[in-house]
Coordinates of C-alpha atoms and ligand atoms in Angstrom, one line a residue:
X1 CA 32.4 -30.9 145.4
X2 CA 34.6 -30.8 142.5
X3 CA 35.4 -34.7 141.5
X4 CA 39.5 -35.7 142.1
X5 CA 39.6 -36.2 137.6
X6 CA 38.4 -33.1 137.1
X7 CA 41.9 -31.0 135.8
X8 CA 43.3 -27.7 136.6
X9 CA 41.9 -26.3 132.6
X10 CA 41.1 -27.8 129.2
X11 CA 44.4 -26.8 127.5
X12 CA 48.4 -26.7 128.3
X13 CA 50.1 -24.5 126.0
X14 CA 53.6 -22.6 126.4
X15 CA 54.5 -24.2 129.8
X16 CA 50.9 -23.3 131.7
X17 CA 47.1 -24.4 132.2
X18 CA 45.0 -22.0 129.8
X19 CA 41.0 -22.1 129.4
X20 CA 38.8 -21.0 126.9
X21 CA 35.3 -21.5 128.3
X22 CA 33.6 -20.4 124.8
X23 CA 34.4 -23.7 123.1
X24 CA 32.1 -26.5 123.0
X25 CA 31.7 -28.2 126.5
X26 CA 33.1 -32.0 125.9
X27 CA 31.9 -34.1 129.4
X28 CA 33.9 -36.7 130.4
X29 CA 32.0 -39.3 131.8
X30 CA 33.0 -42.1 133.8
X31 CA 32.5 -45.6 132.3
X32 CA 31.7 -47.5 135.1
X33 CA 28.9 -45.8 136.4
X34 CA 28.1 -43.4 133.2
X35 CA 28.1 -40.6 135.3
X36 CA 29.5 -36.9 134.6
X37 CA 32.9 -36.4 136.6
X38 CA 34.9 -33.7 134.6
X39 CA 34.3 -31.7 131.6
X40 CA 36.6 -29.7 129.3
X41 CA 36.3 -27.4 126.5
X42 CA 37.2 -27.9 123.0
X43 CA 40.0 -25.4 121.7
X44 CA 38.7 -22.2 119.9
X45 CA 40.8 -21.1 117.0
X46 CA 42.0 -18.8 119.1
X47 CA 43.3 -21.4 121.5
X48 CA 44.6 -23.7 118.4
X49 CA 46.5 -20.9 117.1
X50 CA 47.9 -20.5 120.6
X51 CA 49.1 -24.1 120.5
X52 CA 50.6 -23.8 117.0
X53 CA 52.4 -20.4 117.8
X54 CA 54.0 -21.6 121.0
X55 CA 55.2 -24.9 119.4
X56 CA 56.8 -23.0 116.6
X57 CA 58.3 -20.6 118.7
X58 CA 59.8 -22.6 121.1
X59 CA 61.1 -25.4 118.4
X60 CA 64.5 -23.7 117.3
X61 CA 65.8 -23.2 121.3
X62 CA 65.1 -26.7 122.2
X63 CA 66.6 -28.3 119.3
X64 CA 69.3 -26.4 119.9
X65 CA 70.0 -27.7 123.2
X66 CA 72.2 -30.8 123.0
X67 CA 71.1 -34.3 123.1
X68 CA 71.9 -35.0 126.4
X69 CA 69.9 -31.7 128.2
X70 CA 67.2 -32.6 126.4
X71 CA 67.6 -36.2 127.3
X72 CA 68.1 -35.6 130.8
X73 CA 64.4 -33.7 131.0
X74 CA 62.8 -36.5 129.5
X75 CA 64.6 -38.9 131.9
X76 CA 63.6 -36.7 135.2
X77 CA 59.9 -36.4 133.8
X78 CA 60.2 -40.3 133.7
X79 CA 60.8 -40.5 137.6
X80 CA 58.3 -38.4 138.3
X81 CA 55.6 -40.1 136.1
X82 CA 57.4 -43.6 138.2
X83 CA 56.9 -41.9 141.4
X84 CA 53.2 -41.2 141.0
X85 CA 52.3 -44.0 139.0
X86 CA 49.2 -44.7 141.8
X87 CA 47.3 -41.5 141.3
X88 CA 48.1 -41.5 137.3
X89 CA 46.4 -44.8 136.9
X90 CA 43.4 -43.8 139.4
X91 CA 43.0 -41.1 136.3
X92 CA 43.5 -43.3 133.6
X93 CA 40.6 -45.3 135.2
X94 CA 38.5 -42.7 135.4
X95 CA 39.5 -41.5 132.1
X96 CA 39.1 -44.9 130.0
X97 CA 37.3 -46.9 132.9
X98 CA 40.0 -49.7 132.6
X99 CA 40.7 -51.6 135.7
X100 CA 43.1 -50.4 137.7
X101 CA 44.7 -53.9 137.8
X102 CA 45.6 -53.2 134.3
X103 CA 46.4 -49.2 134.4
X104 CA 49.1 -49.7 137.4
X105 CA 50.8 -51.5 135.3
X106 CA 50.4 -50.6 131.4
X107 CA 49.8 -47.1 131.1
X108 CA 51.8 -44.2 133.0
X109 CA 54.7 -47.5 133.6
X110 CA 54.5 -47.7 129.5
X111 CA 54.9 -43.8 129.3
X112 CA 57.7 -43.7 131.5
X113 CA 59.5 -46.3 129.7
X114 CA 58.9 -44.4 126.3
X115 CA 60.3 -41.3 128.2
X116 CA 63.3 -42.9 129.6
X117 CA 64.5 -45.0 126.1
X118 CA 63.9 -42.3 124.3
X119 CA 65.8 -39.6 127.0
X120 CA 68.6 -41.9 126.9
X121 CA 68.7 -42.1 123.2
X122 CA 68.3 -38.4 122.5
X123 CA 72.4 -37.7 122.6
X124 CA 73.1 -41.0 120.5
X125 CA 71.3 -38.9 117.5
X126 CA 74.3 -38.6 114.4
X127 CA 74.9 -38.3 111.3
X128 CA 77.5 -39.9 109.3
X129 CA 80.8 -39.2 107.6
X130 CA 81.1 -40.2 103.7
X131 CA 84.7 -40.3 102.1
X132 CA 84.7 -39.5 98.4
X133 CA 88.7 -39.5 97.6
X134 CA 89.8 -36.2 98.8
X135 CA 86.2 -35.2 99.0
X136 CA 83.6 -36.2 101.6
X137 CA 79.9 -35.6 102.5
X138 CA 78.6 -35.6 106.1
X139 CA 75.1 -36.1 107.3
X140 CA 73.1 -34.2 110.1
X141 CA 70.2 -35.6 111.7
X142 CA 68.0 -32.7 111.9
X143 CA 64.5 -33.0 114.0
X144 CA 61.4 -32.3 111.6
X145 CA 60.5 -29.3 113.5
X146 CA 56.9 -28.6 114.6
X147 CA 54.8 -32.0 114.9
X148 CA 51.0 -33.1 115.8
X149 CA 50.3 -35.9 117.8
X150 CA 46.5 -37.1 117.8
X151 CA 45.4 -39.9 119.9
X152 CA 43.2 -42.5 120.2
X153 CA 41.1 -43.2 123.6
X154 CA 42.2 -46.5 124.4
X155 CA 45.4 -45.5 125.9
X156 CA 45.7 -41.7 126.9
X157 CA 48.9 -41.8 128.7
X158 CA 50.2 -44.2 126.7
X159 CA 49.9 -42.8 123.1
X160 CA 51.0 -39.0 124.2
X161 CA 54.2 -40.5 125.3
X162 CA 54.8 -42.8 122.5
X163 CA 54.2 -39.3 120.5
X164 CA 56.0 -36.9 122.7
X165 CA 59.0 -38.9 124.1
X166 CA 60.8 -39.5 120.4
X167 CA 58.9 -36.3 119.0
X168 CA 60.8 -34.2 121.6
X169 CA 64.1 -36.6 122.0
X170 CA 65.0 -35.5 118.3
X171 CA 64.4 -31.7 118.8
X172 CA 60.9 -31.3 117.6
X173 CA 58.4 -29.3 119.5
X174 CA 54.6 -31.3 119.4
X175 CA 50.6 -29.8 119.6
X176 CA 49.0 -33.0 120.9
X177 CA 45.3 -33.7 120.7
X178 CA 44.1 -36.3 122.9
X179 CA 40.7 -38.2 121.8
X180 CA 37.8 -36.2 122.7
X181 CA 36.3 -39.5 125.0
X182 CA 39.7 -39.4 127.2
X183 CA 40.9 -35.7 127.3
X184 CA 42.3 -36.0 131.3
X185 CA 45.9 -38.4 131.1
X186 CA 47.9 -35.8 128.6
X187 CA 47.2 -32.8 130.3
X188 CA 49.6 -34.3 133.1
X189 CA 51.9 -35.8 131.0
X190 CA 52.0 -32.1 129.4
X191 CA 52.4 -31.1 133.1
X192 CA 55.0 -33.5 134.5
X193 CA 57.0 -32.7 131.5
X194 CA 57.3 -29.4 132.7
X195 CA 57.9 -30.0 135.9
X196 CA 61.1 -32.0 135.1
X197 CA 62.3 -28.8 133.4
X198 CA 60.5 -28.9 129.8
X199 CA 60.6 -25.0 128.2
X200 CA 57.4 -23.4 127.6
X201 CA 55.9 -24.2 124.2
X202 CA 57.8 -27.7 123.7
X203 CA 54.7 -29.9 124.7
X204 CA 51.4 -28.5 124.5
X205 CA 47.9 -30.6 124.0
X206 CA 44.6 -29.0 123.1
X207 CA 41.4 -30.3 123.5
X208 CA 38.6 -31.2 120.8
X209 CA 37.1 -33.5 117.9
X210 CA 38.2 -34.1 114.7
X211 CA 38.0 -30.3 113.5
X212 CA 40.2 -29.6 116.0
X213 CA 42.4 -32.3 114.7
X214 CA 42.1 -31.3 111.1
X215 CA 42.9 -27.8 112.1
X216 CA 45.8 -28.4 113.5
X217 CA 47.0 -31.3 110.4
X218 CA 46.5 -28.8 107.9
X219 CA 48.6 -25.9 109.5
X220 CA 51.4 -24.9 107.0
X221 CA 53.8 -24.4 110.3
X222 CA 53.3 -28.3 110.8
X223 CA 55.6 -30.5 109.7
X224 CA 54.8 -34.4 110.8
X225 CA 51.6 -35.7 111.7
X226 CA 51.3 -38.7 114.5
X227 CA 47.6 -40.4 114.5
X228 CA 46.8 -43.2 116.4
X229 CA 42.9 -43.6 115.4
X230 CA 41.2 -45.7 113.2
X231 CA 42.0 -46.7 109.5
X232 CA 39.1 -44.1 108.2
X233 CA 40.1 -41.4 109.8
X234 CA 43.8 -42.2 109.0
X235 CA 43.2 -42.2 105.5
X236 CA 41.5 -38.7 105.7
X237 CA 44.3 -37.2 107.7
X238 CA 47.5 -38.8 105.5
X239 CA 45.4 -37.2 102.5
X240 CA 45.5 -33.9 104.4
X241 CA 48.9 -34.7 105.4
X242 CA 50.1 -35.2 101.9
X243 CA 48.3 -31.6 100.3
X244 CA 50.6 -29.8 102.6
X245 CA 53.8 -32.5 102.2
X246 CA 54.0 -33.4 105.9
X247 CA 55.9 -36.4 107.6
X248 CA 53.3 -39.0 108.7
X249 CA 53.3 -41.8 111.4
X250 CA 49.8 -43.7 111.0
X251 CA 49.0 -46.0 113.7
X252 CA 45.0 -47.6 112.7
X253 CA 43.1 -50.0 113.2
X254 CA 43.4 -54.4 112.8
X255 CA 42.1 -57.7 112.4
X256 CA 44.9 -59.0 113.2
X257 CA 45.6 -63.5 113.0
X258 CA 46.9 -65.3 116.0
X259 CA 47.1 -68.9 114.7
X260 CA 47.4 -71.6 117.3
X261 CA 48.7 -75.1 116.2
X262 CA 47.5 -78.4 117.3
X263 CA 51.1 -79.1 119.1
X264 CA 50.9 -75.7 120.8
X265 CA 50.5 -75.9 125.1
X266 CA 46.9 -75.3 125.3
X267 CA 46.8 -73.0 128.3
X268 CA 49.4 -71.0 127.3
X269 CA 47.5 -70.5 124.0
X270 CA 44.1 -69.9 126.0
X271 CA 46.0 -67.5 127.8
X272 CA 47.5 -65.9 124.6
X273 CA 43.9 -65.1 122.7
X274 CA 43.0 -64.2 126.3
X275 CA 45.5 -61.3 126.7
X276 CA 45.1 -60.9 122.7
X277 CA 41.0 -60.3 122.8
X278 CA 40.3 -59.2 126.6
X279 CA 42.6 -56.9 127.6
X280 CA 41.5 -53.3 128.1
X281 CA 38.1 -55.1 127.4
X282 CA 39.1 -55.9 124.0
X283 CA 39.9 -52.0 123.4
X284 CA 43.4 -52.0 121.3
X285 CA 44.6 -51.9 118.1
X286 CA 46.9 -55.1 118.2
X287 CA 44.6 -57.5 119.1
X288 CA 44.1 -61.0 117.9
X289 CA 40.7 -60.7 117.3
X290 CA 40.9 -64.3 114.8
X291 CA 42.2 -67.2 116.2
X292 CA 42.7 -69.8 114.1
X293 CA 42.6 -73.1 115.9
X294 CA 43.9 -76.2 114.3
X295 CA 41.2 -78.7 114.0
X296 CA 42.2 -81.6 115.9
X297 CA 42.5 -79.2 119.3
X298 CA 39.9 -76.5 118.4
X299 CA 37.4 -78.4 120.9
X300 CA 39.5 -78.5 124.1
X301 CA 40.8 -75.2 123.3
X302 CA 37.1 -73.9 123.5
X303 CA 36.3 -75.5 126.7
X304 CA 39.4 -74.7 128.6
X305 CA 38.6 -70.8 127.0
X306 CA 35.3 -70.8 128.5
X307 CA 36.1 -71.8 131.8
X308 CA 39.1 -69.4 132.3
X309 CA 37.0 -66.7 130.8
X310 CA 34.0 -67.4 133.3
X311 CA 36.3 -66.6 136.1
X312 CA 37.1 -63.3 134.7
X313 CA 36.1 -60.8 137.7
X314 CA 33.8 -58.1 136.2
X315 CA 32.9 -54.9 138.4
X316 CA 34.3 -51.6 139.8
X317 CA 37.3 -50.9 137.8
X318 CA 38.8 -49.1 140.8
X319 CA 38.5 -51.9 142.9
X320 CA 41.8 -54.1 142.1
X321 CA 40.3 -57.3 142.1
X322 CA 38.5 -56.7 139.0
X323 CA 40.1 -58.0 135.9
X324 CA 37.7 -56.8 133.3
X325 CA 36.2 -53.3 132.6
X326 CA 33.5 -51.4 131.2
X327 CA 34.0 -50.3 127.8
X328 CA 35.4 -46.4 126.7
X329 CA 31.8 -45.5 126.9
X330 CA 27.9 -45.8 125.4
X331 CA 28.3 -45.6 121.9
X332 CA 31.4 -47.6 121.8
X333 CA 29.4 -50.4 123.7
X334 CA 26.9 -49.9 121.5
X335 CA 28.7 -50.6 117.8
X336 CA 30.1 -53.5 119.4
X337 CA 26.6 -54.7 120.9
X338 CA 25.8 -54.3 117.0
X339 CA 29.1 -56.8 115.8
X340 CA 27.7 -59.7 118.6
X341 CA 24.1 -59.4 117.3
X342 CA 25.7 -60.1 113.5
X343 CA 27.6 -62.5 115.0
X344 CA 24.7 -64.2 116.2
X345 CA 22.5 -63.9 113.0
X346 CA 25.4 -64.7 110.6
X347 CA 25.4 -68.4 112.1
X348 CA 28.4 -68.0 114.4
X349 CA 28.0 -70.3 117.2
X350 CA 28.0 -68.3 120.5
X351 CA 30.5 -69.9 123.5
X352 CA 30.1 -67.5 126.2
X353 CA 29.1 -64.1 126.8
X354 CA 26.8 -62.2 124.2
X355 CA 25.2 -59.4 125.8
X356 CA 25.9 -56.4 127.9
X357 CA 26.0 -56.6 132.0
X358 CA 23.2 -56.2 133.9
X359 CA 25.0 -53.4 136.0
X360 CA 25.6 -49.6 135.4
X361 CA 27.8 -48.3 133.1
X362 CA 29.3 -49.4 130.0
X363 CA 29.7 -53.3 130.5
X364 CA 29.4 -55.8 128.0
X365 CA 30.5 -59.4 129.0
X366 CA 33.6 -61.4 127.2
X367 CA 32.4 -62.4 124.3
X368 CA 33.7 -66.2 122.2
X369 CA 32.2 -66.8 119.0
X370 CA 33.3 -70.1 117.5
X371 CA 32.1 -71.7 113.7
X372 CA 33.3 -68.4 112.4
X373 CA 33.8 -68.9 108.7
X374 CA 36.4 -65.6 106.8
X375 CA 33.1 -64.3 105.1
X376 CA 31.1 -63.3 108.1
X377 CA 30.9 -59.5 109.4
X378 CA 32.6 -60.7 112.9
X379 CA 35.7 -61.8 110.8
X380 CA 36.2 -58.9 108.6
X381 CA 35.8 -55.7 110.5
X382 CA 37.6 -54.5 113.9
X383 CA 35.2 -54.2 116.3
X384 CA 37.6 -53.0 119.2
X385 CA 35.5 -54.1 121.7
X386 CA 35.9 -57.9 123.8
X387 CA 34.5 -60.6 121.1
X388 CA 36.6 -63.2 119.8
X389 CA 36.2 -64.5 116.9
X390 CA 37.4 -68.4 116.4
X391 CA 38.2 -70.0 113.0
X392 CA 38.7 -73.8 112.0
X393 CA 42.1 -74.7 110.0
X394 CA 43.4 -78.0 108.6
X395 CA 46.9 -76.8 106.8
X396 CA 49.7 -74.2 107.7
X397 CA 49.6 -73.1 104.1
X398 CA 46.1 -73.0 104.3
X399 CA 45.8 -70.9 107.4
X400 CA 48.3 -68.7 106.1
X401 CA 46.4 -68.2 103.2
X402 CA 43.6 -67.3 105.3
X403 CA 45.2 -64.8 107.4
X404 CA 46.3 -62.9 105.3
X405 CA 43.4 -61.9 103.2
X406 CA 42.6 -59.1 104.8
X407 CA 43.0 -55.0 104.5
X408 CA 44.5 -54.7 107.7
X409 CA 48.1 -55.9 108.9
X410 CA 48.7 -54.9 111.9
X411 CA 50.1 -58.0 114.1
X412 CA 50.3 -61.4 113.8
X413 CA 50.7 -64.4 116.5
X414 CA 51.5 -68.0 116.0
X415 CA 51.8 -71.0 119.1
X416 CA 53.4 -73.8 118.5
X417 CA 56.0 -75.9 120.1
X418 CA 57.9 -76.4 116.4
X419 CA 60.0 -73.2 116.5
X420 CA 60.7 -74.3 112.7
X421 CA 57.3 -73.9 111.7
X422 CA 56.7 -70.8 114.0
X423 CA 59.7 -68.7 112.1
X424 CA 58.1 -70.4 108.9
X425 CA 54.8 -68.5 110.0
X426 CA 55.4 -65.5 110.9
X427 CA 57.7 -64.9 107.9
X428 CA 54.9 -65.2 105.7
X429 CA 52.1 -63.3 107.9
X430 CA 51.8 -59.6 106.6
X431 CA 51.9 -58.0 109.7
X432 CA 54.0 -55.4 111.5
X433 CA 54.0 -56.3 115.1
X434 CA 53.9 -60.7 115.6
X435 CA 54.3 -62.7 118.7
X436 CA 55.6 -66.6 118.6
X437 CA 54.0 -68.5 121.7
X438 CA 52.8 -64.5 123.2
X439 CA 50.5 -62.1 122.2
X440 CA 50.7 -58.1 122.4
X441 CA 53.7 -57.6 124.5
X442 CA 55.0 -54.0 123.6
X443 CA 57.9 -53.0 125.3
X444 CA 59.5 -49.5 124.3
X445 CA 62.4 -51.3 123.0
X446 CA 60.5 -53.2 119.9
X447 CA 59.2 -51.3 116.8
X448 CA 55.4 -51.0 116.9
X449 CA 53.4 -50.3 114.0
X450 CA 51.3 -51.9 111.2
X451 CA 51.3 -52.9 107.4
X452 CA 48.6 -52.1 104.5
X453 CA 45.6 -50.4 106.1
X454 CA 47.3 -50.7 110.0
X455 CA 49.6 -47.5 109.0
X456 CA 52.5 -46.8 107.9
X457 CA 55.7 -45.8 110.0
X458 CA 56.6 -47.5 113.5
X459 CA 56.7 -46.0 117.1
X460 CA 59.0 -47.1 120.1
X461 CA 62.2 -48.5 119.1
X462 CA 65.1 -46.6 117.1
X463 CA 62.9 -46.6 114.5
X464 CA 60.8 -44.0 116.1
X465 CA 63.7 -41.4 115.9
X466 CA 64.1 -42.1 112.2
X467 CA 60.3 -40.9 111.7
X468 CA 60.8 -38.0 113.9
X469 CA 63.9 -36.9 112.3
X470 CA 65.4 -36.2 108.4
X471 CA 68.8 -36.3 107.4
X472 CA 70.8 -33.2 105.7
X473 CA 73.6 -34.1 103.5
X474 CA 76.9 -31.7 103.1
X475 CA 79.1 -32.4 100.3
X476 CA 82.4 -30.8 101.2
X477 CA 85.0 -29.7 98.1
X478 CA 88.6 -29.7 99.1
X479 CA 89.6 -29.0 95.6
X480 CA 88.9 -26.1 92.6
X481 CA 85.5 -26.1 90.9
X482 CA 85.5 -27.4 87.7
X483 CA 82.8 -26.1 85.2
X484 CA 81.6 -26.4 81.6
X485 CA 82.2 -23.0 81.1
Ligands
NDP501 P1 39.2 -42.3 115.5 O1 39.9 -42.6 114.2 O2 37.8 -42.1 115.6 O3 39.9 -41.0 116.2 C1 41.3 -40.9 116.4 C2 41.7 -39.5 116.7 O4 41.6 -38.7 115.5 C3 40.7 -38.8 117.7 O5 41.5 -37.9 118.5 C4 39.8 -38.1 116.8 O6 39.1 -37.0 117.4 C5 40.7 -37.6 115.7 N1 40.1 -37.2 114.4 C6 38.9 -37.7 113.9 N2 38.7 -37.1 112.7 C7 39.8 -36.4 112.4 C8 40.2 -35.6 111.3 N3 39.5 -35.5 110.2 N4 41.4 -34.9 111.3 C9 42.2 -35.0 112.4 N5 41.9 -35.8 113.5 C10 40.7 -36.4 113.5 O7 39.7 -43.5 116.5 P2 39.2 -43.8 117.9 O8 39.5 -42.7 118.9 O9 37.8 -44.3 117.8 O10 40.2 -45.0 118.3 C11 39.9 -46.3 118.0 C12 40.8 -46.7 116.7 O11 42.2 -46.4 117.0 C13 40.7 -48.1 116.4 O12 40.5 -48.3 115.0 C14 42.0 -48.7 116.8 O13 42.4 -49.8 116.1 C15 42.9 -47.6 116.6 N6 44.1 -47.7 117.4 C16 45.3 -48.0 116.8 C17 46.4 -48.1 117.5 C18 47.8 -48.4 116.9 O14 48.8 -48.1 117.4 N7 47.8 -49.0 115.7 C19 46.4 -48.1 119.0 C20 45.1 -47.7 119.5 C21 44.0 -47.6 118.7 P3 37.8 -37.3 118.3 O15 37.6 -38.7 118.4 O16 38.0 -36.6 119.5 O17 36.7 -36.7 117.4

C-alpha cells in the first residue's frame, strides 16, 4: 500500500503535479524508523526548463495584478494551510522526523503567518514622490521578476513560505527547490497556493541536489536567488549569483553566543539554551550552540541543565508526548556523532548524553559538554545537531570579546536581570537575530537574517519586501530642456 507521505508527483510547475520518472530516484526515508516511505525524482533539464519557462511566463500577469488580489490569494492560501495544520505537520514529521509536538505548532502555523503578513502587506508596496522646485521624481517599487528559492531540510514548510510569501507579495514569480532530504512539505505549499486561486506558473518547486540548484541559479532568466543552506554552499551559490548579477538573500549557517549572567533567573536561562540547543533536535541555524555562563553560577546552572534535560521524552515523533526527535537522517547523525567524539577527545568535560539511542532510526541523545575552552573543534564549527557546548566567563567585556570571534553572526542572546547591561550586550554582539532573557523566537513580524558568514539580506519583516523588490526612479521635467549645444 502506498504510504499517506508519499505525494501525488516529484514536481509542481504551471499550476499542476508533473513527473519525470527518468531522473534520479531520491528516497525519502523516514527518520524514526529509517525506513523507505516516499520517493521522488530529481528534475531532468527538461523538467528545469519547464519550471523556468512557466515562472517567466507567468511573472508579467501577476505582477500586474494589484496589491490587494495578489494579497488576498496569499491570505486565502493562509486559511487553508490554518485549517489543515494537523495533516501538514503529520508530513512535516515524516518529512524531517521532528516531533509532532513541535511541527503543530512551528511549521505550517510559521508558513501561514509568513503568508498572511506578507498578503496583507502586498497592497502597502509604494514608491515615493520627490519635489525638486517645479520639477519632481517619483519612485516605483517594481518586483525583481523571476526568483529561486532553495531550501534547507530543517524546516520544509517553513523556509518555502518565508521564500514564496514576500517573493510573490511583491509580484515576483519563484522556481523553488526544496533540500533533497525533505522534498514532501513544498509540494503542498505549491498546491494550497493554488488552490486559494494562485495562476499557473507563479509557484513552482522542482525536485533535486545541488546541480539542480545550480542550474536553476545560473539561468540568465533568473533574477534573485533565496538559499537557506549552509555557509559553503552559500558562498558557491552568491559567486554564481554574482557572474550573472542577481539579487541574493543568503540565509547560512552559525555558532551563534547566548551569554547568561550570574544575576540572570536560572531556569529561565536553563530553559533558554534549552530551546536554543534542543529544539528540532538541535537542527537550526539560530541556535545558541555557546553558552557562556558566568562563573560564579556556571555550577548550578549545569545541574539544573542536566536534570531538565534527563526528562526530555525521546521516542516516536508521531506520538505527541515525545519532545525530542530523531535527527534529519543517517549521515547527518553521523557528522554530528563525529563533533561529540572531538568533543570528548579535545578534553571537554561530558554532562549528559554522548552517544546515539539505542532504538531505530536516527536518534542521538541531548548532548551538554561543559569545560569548553574557544579553541576546541565543538566551539568553532556548527554542528547542527543537539550538543551544547558550555563556556566559562569572568567579565562582560571579556565574554563579549569572546563571542564575537568568530566567522559566523548569526544571533546572539544575553539573560540577565540588569536590562542596562543586557542593551549594553547585545549592542556590541555581531549578530543579526539576538534575544534578551529568550532565545530563537521568530515571529513573521521581526527581520531574520545573519551577519559575516550567516548571510547577507533578512527574511520576514518589511525588510523582506525590500529584498524582493527594486526601486525605479522617474524624473519628471515640467520645463524646456536646456543643453550645451
Ligand atoms: P546545504 O548548504 O547542504 O544545502 C542547502 C540547499 O542548497 C540544498 O537544497 C542543497 O541541495 C542546495 N545546494 C547544494 N549545493 C548547491 C549548489 N552548488 N547550487 C545550488 N544549490 C545547492 O545545507 P543543508 O541542507 O545541509 O542545511 C543545513 C544548513 O542550513 C546549516 O548550515 C544551517 O545552519 C543552514 N540553515 C540556515 C538557516 C538560516 O535561515 N540562516 C535556516 C536553516 C538552516 P541538496 O541538499 O538537495 O543537495
Amino acid at each position: 500500500m502506498t504510504h499517506p507521505a508519499q505525494p501525488k508527483a516529484s514536481h509542481f510547475i504551471n499550476g499542476a503535479y508533473v513527473e519525470d520518472t527518468s531522473g534520479t530516484a531520491i528516497p525519502v526515508i523516514y527518520a524514526a524508523t529509517g525506513e523507505q516511505i516516499a520517493s521522488v525524482h530529481a528534475a531532468t533539464p527538461a523538467i528545469v526548463e519547464q519550471a523556468l519557462a512557466s515562472g517567466k511566463a507567468a511573472q508579467q500577469a501577476w505582477a500586474a495584478m494589484t496589491g490587494m488580489e495578489r494579497g488576498r490569494i496569499l491570505r486565502r492560501a493562509a486559511d487553508i494551510m490554518r485549517d489543515r495544520n494537523h495533516d501538514l505537520s503529520v508530513l512535516e514529521t515524516y518529512d524531517t522526523g521532528k516531533p509532532l509536538q513541535e511541527t503543530l505548532v512551528a511549521d505550517a502555523t510559521s508558513g501561514a503567518d509568513a503568508l498572511e503578513y506578507f498578503g496583507g502587506l502586498a497592497a502597502s508596496l509604494t514608491g515615493e514622490h520627490i519635489q525638486l522646485g517645479e520639477d519632481w521624481v517619483y519612485t516605483i517599487r517594481e518586483a525583481l521578476g523571476l526568483c529561486v528559492g532553495i531550501g534547507a531540510w530543517n524546516y520544509p514548510t517553513q523556509i518555502a513560505c518565508w521564500k514564496g510569501a514576500p517573493a510573490l507579495a511583491c509580484g515576483n514569480t519563484m522556481v523553488f527547490k526544496p533540500s533533497e532530504a525533505t522534498p514532501l512539505c513544498a509540494l503542498q505549499v505549491a498546491e494550497i497556493l493554488h488552490e486559494a486561486g494562485l495562476p499557473a506558473g507563479v509557484f513552482n518547486v522542482v525536485q533535486g541536489l545541488g546541480d539542480v540548484g545550480a542550474a536553476l541559479v545560473t539561468d540568465p532568466r533568473v533574477n534573485k536567488v533565496s538559499l537557506t543552506g549552509s555557509a559553503p554552499t552559500g558562498k558557491k551559490v552568491y559567486a554564481a549569483a554574482a557572474a550573472g548579477m542577481k539579487h541574493v538573500t543568503m540565509e547560512l549557517g552559525g555558532k551563534s553566543p547566548l551569554i547568561i549572567f550570574d544575576d540572570a533567573d536560572i531556569d529561565n536561562a536553563v530553559g533558554g539554551a534549552i530551546n536554543g540547543n534542543f529544539y528540532s533536535s538541535g537542527q537550526v541555524c539560530s541556535n545558541g550552540t555557546r553558552v557562556f555562563v558566568q562563573k560564579g553560577i556556571k555550577e548550578k546552572f549545569l545541574a539544573r541543565l542536566a536534570e531538565r534535560v534527563g526528562a526530555a521524552v525521546i521516542g516516536d515523533p508521531l506520538d505527541e508526548a515525545t519532545s525530542f526527535g530523531p535527527m534529519v537522517n543517517e549521515a547527518q547523525m553521523n557528522i554530528v556523532l563525529g563533533y561529540i567524539e572531538k568533543g570528548k577527545s579535545e578534553g571537554a568535560r561530558l554532562i549528559c548524553g554522548g552517544a546515539r539511542c539505542d532504538m531505530p532510526g536516527w536518534y542521538l541523545q541531548p548532548t551538554v559538554f561543559a569545560d569548553v575552552t574557544d579553541e576546541m573543534t565543538i566551539a568553532r564549527e556548527e554542528i547542527f545537531g543537539p550538543v551544547m557546548s558550555v563556556l566559562e566567563f569572568d567579565s562582560e567585556d571579556e565574554v563579549v570579546a569572546r563571542a564575537n570571534a568568530t566567522e559566523f553572526g548569526l544571533s546572539a542572546g544575553v539573560f540577565t536581570k540588569d536590562f542596562a547591561r543586557a542593551h549594553r550586550v547585545i549592542g556590541q554582539l555581531e549578530a543579526g537575530s539576538c534575544f534578551i532573557n529568550s532565545y530563537n523566537d521568530a515571529p513573521v513580524e521581526a527581520p531574520f537574517g545573519g551577519v559575516k558568514a550567516s548571510g547577507v539580506g533578512r527574511e520576514n519583516s518589511k525588510e523582506a519586501l525590500k529584498h524582493f523588490s527594486q526601486v525605479k526612479s522617474v524624473y519628471v521635467r515640467m520645463g524646456d530642456v536646456e543643453a550645451a549645444f
